[in-house]
XYZ file of C-alpha atoms in Angstrom:
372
model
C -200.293 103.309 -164.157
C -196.701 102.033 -165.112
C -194.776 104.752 -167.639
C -192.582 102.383 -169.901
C -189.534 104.368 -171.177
C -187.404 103.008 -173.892
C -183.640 103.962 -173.659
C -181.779 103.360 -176.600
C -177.577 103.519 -176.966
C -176.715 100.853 -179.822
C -173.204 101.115 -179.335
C -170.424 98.891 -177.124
C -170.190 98.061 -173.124
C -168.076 101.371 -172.730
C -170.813 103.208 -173.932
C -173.545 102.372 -172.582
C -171.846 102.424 -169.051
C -171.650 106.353 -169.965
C -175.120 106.263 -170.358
C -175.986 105.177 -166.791
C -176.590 108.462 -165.089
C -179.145 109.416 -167.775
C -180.811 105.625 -167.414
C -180.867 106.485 -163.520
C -182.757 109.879 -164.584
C -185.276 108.409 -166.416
C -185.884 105.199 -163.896
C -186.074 108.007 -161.192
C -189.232 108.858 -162.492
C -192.512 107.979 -160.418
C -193.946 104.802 -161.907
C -191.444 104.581 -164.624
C -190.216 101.443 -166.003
C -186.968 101.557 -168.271
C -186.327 99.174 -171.277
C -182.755 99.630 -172.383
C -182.344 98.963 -176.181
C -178.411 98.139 -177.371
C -175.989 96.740 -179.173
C -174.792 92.792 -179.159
C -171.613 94.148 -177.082
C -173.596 96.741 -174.831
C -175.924 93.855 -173.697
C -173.892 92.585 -170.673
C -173.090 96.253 -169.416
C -176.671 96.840 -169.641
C -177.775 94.166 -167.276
C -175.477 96.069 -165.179
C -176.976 99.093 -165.133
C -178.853 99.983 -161.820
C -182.367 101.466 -162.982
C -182.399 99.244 -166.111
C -185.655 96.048 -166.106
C -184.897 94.822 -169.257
C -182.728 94.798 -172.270
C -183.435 94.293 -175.389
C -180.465 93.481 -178.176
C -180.245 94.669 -181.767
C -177.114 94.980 -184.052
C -178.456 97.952 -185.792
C -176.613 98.435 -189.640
C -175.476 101.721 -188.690
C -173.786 101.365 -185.394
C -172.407 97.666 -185.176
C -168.613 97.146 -186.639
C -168.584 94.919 -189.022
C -172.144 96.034 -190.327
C -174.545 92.910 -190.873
C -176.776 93.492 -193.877
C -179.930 95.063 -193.753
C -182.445 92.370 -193.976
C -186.656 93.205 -193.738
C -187.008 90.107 -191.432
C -185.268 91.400 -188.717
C -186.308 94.858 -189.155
C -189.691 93.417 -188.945
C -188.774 91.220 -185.861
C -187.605 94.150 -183.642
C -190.489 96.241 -184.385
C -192.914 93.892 -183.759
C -190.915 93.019 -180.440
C -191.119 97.028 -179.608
C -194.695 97.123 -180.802
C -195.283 94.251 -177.966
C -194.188 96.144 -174.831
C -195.887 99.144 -175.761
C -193.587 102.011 -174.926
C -195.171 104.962 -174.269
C -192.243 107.037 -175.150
C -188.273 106.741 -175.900
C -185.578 108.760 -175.254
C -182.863 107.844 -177.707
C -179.007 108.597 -176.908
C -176.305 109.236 -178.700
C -173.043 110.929 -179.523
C -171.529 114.140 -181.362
C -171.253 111.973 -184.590
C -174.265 109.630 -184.708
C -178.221 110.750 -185.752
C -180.919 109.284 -183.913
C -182.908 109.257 -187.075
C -182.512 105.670 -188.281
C -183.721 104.121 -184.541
C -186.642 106.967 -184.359
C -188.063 105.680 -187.671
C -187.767 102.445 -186.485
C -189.803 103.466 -183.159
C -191.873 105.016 -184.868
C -193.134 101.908 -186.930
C -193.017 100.566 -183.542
C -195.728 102.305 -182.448
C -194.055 104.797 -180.002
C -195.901 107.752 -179.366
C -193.509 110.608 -177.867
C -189.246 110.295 -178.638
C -186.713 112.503 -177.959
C -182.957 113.056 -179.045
C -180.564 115.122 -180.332
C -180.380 115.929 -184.186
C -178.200 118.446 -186.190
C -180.551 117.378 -188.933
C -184.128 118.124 -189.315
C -185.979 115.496 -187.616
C -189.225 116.165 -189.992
C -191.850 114.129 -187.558
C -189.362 111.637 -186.668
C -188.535 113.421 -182.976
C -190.895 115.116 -180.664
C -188.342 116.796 -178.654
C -185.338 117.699 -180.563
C -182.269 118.915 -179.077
C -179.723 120.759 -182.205
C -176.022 120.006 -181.246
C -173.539 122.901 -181.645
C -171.927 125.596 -180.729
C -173.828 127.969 -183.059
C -176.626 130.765 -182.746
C -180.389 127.969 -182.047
C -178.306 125.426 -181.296
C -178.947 124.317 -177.794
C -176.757 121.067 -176.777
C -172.782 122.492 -176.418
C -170.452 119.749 -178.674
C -167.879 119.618 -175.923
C -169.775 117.552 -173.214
C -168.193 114.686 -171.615
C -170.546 111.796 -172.974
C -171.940 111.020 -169.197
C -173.207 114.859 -169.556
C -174.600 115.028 -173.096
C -176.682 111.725 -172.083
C -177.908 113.719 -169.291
C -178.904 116.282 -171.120
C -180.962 114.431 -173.947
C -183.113 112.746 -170.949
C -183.448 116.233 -169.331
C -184.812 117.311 -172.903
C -187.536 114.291 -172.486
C -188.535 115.921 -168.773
C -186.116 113.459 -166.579
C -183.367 114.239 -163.929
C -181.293 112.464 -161.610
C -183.461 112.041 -158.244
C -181.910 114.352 -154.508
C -178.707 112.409 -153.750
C -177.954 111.188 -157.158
C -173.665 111.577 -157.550
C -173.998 111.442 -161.010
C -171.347 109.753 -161.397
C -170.765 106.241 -162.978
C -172.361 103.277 -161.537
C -173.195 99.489 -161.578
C -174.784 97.056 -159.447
C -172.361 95.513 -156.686
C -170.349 93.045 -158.585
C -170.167 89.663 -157.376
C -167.347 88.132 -155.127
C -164.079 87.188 -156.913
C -162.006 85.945 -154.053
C -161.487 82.697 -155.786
C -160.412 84.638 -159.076
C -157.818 86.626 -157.119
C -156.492 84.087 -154.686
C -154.097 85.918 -152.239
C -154.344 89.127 -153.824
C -157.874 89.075 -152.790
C -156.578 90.622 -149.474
C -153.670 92.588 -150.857
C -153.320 95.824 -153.253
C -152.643 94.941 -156.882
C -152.786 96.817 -159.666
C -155.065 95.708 -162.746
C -153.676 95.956 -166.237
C -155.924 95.822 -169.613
C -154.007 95.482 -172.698
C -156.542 95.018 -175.297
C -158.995 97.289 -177.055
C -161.720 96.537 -179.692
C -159.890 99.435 -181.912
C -156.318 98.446 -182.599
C -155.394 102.805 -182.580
C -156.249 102.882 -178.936
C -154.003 99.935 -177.763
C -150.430 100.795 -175.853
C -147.708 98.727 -177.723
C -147.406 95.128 -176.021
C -143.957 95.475 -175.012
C -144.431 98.607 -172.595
C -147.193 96.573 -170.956
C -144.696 93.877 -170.306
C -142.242 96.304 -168.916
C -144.881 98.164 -166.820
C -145.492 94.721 -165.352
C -142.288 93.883 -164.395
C -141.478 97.595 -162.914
C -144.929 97.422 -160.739
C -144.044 93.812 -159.467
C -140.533 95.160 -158.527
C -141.925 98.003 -156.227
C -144.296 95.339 -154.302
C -147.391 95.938 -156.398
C -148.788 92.089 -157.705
C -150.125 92.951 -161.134
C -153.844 91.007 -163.019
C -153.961 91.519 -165.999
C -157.319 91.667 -167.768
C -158.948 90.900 -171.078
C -161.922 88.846 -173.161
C -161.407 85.182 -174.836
C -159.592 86.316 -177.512
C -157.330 88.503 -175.968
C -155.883 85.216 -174.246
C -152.238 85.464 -176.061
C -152.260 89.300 -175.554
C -152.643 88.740 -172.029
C -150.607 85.934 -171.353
C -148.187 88.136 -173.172
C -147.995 90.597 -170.701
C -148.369 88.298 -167.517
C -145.118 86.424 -168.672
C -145.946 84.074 -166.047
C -145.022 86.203 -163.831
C -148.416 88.686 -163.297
C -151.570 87.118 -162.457
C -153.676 86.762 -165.878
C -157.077 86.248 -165.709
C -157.506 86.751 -169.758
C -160.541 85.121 -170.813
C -161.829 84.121 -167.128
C -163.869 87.038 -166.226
C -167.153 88.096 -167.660
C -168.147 91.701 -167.580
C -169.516 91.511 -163.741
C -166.563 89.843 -162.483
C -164.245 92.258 -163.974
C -165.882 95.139 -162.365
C -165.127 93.387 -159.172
C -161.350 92.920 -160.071
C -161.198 95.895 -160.700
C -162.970 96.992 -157.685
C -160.027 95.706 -155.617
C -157.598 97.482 -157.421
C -155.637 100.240 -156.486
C -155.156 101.834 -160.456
C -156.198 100.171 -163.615
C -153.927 100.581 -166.044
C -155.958 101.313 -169.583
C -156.311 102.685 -173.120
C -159.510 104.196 -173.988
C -161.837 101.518 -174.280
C -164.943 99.884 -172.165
C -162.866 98.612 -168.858
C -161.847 102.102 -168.266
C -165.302 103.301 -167.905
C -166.257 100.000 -165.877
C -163.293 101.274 -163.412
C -165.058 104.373 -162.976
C -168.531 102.487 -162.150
C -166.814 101.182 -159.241
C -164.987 104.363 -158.185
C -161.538 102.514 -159.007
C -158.440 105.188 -160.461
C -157.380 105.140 -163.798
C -154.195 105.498 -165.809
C -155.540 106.348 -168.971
C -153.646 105.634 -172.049
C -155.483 108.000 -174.352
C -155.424 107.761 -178.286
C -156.397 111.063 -179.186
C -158.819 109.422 -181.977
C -161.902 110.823 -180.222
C -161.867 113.611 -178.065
C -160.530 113.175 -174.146
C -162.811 115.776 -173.119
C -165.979 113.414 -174.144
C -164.215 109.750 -173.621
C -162.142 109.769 -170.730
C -162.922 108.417 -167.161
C -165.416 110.172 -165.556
C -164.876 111.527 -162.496
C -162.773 109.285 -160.905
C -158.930 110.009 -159.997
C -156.699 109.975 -163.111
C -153.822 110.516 -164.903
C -154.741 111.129 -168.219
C -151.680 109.774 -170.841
C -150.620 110.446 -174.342
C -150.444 112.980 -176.962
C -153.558 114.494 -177.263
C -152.643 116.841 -180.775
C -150.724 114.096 -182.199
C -151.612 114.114 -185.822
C -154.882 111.324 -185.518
C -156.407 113.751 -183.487
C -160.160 113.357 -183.697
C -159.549 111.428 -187.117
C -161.922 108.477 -184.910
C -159.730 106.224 -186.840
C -159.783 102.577 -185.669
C -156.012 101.647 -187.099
C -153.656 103.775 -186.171
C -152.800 106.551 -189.502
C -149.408 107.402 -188.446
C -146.814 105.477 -188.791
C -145.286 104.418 -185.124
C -148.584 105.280 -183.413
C -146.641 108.135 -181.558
C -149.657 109.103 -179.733
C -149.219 105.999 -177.433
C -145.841 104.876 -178.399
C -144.144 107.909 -177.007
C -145.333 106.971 -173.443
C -142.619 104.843 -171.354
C -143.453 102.511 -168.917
C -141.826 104.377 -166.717
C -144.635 107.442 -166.733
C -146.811 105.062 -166.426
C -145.694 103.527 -163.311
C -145.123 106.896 -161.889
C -148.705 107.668 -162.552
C -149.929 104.848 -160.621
C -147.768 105.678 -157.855
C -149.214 109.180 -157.848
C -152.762 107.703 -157.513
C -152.048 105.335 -155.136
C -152.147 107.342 -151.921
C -155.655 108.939 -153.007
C -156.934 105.591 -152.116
C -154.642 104.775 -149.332
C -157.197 106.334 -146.671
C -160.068 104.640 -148.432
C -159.258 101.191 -148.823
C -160.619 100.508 -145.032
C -164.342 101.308 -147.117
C -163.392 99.384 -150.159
C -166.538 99.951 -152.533
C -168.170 102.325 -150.475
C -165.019 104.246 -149.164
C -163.499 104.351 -152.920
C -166.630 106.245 -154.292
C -166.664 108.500 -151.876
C -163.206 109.747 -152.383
C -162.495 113.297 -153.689
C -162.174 113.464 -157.895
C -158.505 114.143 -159.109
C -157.909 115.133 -162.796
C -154.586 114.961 -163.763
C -153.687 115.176 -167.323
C -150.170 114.274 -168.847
C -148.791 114.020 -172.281
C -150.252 116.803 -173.854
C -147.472 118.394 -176.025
């Protein structure tokens, strides 16, 4: 008899990529089917997810940004929607900062009989299994897990682990050809460049991405540069014409197989920089020190890591930058950040014979910059 598991990570594409070690857990399981429940802009990174049968959306109150309003009707809607597939239990994931309270209650109404997740506060009948974040005496899930980890650890809680052979590391289903995307770079290293981010404190000023550009292009390396529909200025910004820009032509499956031609991506810390690491591609991370680098940076893939990580935001989580001249990011040259894709390019130099295969199998590199 089928097992139907309910995952549930309401939060963006980035996100939800991080949980796809702890989806592969629970699908590992014998006669286990996995439902993933998530946000409006988790959805397409979700379909990605290898393990994952269906997905279910929901802008929950508490997690989307801008909040809709809380309306009965569509309270109502999802759990009679739940209450139709029958779940027989759900593990629920989420970060240091966000209770899986609200969603259990909704399960609950739902009709789910057994739910697990991680709760500083008490749960009251809300959880079955209840992991207590912290570093304290009882408290049993350590606050300084790279998300990937923590993820792993609430679906551990539920009685799930990654099946013999399982990397661990990030993954997606094989993304689908983009030679006519790329055009001659398609058979030539290029480096990928992603200007935007959803929060405007995580972005690397404009200008440096322009002069990045023009420095890569000047050593031999084409640049694409990368974004949704309404980054379509930003990145036509930065391509001057000059850089490939495929702003606005890619959904999320065709950008993971840009970027799974690439030699570096070039990246604040936002979704693409996780989809990089689902397809074993190196990153130059341009970290905002908003949220914690030791939770939200690529995981384990080769990296420089960017940025001043005790600048003054530190760990605010603020989504407009709260010091004036964003010196976090602002303080990084283009010129450290071409010299940190030239340090990552040989690591893939004797893998790009493999491509997909070859990249993923390439030793991890951690290499962290910019911390004063």
């Amino acid at each position: 008899m089928t097992r139907r598991v309910l995952v549930t990570r309401l939060d963006g594409a980035g996100d939800v990529l991080l949980a796809g070690p702890a989806v592969r857990a629970v699908a590992a399981a014998p006669d286990t089917e996995v439902t993933l429940l998530c946000g409006p802009d988790g959805v397409a990174a979700g379909r990605l997810l290898p393990g994952v049968r269906r997905v279910i959306e929901w802008a929950a109150p508490w997690s989307v940004n801008p909040a809709p309003p809380v309306r009965r009707s569509e309270v109502d809607r999802l759990v009679a929607e739940l209450a139709g597939h029958r779940f027989d239990e759900a593990v629920l994931l989420t970060s240091f900062h966000q209770s899986p309270l609200p969603t259990a209650l909704v399960l609950r109404l739902a009709g789910v009989g057994r739910i697990t997740g991680a709760s500083v506060d008490y749960p009251g009948s809300l959880l079955d299994v209840r992991l207590r974040p912290g570093d304290g005496p009882g408290d049993d899930l350590p606050e300084d897990l790279p998300e990937p980890e923590r993820a792993l650890a609430i679906a551990a809680a539920a009685g799930f682990g990654l099946p013999p052979g399982d990397h661990g590391r990030l993954a997606v289903t094989d993304p689908p050809p983009v030679g006519a995307l790329l055009g001659p770079l398609a058979h030539r290293p290029y480096v990928v460049l992603h200007p935007g981010a959803a929060v405007a404190a995580r972005r690397w000023p404009v200008e440096h991405h322009r002069r990045a550009a023009r420095m890569l292009e000047r050593l031999g390396l084409p640049v694409v540069v990368t974004g949704g529909t309404k980054e379509r200025e930003l990145t036509a910004t930065v391509a001057e014409g000059r850089a490939l820009d495929l702003g606005g032509r890619t959904d999320l499956a065709q950008l993971a197989g840009v970027l799974a031609g690439a030699v570096a991506l070039v990246v604040g810390n936002t979704g693409a920089a996780h989809l990089a690491a689902a397809v074993g591609t190196p990153v130059v991370s341009l970290f905002a020190p908003v949220v914690p680098a030791v939770k939200w940076r690529p995981y384990r893939v080769p990296q420089v890591l960017l940025g001043d990580q005790t600048a003054p935001c530190r760990d605010s989580r603020a989504r407009d930058c709260p010091v004036p001249g964003h010196p976090c990011l602002g303080g990084v040259a283009p010129e450290e950040v071409v010299s940190a894709v030239r340090r990552l390019y040989p690591v893939l130099a004797t893998a790009r014979a493999g491509r997909g295969a070859g990249r993923r199998g390439m030793t991890e590199r951690h290499v962290t910059e910019g911390q004063k």
